[in-house]
């Protein structure tokens, strides 16, 4: 439980930045070398590499070096974990609003019957 | 688009903490006064109030003061926005793996036919 909490902390932290979300969006299309990933951004390479480190620490991406080229790929399990947590919360919320609607409806029926 | 990016930044940042996620979980059960929300946590009230400020700035919760009691409630739209972004990414990923599976299958069929 504690481990899962920590994993969610770092995954949500990793997602809290537009550059990092854009990199995830790009890698969902397929693996890519770091230099290609960095191209669309105006920031310097050291700043971009910091973002990649945050993503890799979170487990959202993995990277592998072959010769002088480091290639990144997505690890979709962590994205699924974050989505799973949010889906759980929505289910709780949905259950509450459904119960509330049922209660209001039952009150209306009672009023009509009396 | 830029505004939506910023909204996602602060929502994901707000979700990147176990205390804040626990408060959301509690508020999904129904509105609650700040003092009640703070009870399960061992941290001091000032530290807890900082977490509430982060949540309120993100739009995930709203609060209202009546007399001396401040009551918090969830605003589920922002949770839905975060879940929506993750669901979009999963759809992209799913589409890619489906196309890959179809490609592998077509290659196998060609090999059998030849």
mmCIF file of C-alpha atoms in Angstrom, chain A residues 31-112:
data_model
loop_
_atom_site.group_PDB
_atom_site.id
_atom_site.type_symbol
_atom_site.label_atom_id
_atom_site.label_comp_id
_atom_site.label_asym_id
_atom_site.label_seq_id
_atom_site.Cartn_x
_atom_site.Cartn_y
_atom_site.Cartn_z
ATOM 1 C CA UNK A 31 10.161 4.293 -29.289
ATOM 2 C CA UNK A 32 12.447 7.221 -30.182
ATOM 3 C CA UNK A 33 16.044 8.334 -29.580
ATOM 4 C CA UNK A 34 16.599 11.172 -27.073
ATOM 5 C CA UNK A 35 17.798 13.625 -29.754
ATOM 6 C CA UNK A 36 14.597 13.098 -31.782
ATOM 7 C CA UNK A 37 12.450 13.508 -28.653
ATOM 8 C CA UNK A 38 14.177 16.786 -27.774
ATOM 9 C CA UNK A 39 13.688 18.363 -31.248
ATOM 10 C CA UNK A 40 10.238 19.977 -30.746
ATOM 11 C CA UNK A 41 11.334 21.817 -27.581
ATOM 12 C CA UNK A 42 13.159 25.131 -27.394
ATOM 13 C CA UNK A 43 14.816 24.370 -24.030
ATOM 14 C CA UNK A 44 18.452 23.282 -23.836
ATOM 15 C CA UNK A 45 19.351 19.592 -23.809
ATOM 16 C CA UNK A 46 20.371 19.540 -20.094
ATOM 17 C CA UNK A 47 16.912 20.867 -19.083
ATOM 18 C CA UNK A 48 15.248 18.341 -21.396
ATOM 19 C CA UNK A 49 17.315 15.481 -19.947
ATOM 20 C CA UNK A 50 16.102 16.418 -16.456
ATOM 21 C CA UNK A 51 12.532 15.893 -17.660
ATOM 22 C CA UNK A 52 13.498 12.491 -19.074
ATOM 23 C CA UNK A 53 15.075 11.551 -15.729
ATOM 24 C CA UNK A 54 11.824 12.415 -13.913
ATOM 25 C CA UNK A 55 9.879 10.279 -16.414
ATOM 26 C CA UNK A 56 12.287 7.374 -16.099
ATOM 27 C CA UNK A 57 12.322 7.533 -12.279
ATOM 28 C CA UNK A 58 8.521 7.395 -12.311
ATOM 29 C CA UNK A 59 8.622 4.217 -14.407
ATOM 30 C CA UNK A 60 6.537 5.824 -17.171
ATOM 31 C CA UNK A 61 9.409 5.423 -19.639
ATOM 32 C CA UNK A 62 12.473 3.223 -19.999
ATOM 33 C CA UNK A 63 15.633 3.913 -21.955
ATOM 34 C CA UNK A 64 18.424 1.827 -23.404
ATOM 35 C CA UNK A 65 21.776 2.869 -24.846
ATOM 36 C CA UNK A 66 23.191 1.204 -27.946
ATOM 37 C CA UNK A 67 26.505 2.667 -29.010
ATOM 38 C CA UNK A 68 26.041 6.450 -28.777
ATOM 39 C CA UNK A 69 22.270 6.415 -29.147
ATOM 40 C CA UNK A 70 19.915 6.298 -26.150
ATOM 41 C CA UNK A 71 16.425 5.146 -27.144
ATOM 42 C CA UNK A 72 13.344 5.741 -24.977
ATOM 43 C CA UNK A 73 10.132 3.765 -24.915
ATOM 44 C CA UNK A 74 6.907 3.994 -22.930
ATOM 45 C CA UNK A 75 5.962 1.622 -20.099
ATOM 46 C CA UNK A 76 2.184 1.808 -20.199
ATOM 47 C CA UNK A 77 1.634 -0.049 -16.886
ATOM 48 C CA UNK A 78 2.305 3.076 -14.816
ATOM 49 C CA UNK A 79 -0.090 5.168 -16.910
ATOM 50 C CA UNK A 80 -2.683 2.447 -16.321
ATOM 51 C CA UNK A 81 -2.049 2.620 -12.545
ATOM 52 C CA UNK A 82 -2.735 6.372 -12.487
ATOM 53 C CA UNK A 83 -5.831 5.965 -14.636
ATOM 54 C CA UNK A 84 -6.961 3.102 -12.387
ATOM 55 C CA UNK A 85 -6.772 5.282 -9.276
ATOM 56 C CA UNK A 86 -8.820 8.029 -10.963
ATOM 57 C CA UNK A 87 -11.365 5.498 -12.254
ATOM 58 C CA UNK A 88 -11.778 4.161 -8.699
ATOM 59 C CA UNK A 89 -12.476 7.675 -7.409
ATOM 60 C CA UNK A 90 -15.006 8.253 -10.194
ATOM 61 C CA UNK A 91 -16.753 4.986 -9.300
ATOM 62 C CA UNK A 92 -17.092 6.135 -5.656
ATOM 63 C CA UNK A 93 -18.417 9.520 -6.807
ATOM 64 C CA UNK A 94 -20.772 7.926 -9.340
ATOM 65 C CA UNK A 95 -22.077 5.537 -6.689
ATOM 66 C CA UNK A 96 -22.788 8.478 -4.386
ATOM 67 C CA UNK A 97 -24.617 10.547 -7.010
ATOM 68 C CA UNK A 98 -26.603 7.443 -8.094
ATOM 69 C CA UNK A 99 -27.671 6.830 -4.473
ATOM 70 C CA UNK A 100 -28.556 10.513 -4.118
ATOM 71 C CA UNK A 101 -30.681 10.422 -7.294
ATOM 72 C CA UNK A 102 -32.440 7.261 -6.063
ATOM 73 C CA UNK A 103 -33.123 8.930 -2.697
ATOM 74 C CA UNK A 104 -34.560 12.090 -4.322
ATOM 75 C CA UNK A 105 -36.721 9.921 -6.582
ATOM 76 C CA UNK A 106 -38.016 7.893 -3.634
ATOM 77 C CA UNK A 107 -38.867 11.107 -1.761
ATOM 78 C CA UNK A 108 -40.774 12.408 -4.808
ATOM 79 C CA UNK A 109 -42.709 9.128 -5.066
ATOM 80 C CA UNK A 110 -43.629 9.293 -1.356
ATOM 81 C CA UNK A 111 -44.806 12.879 -1.731
ATOM 82 C CA UNK A 112 -46.976 11.979 -4.697
#
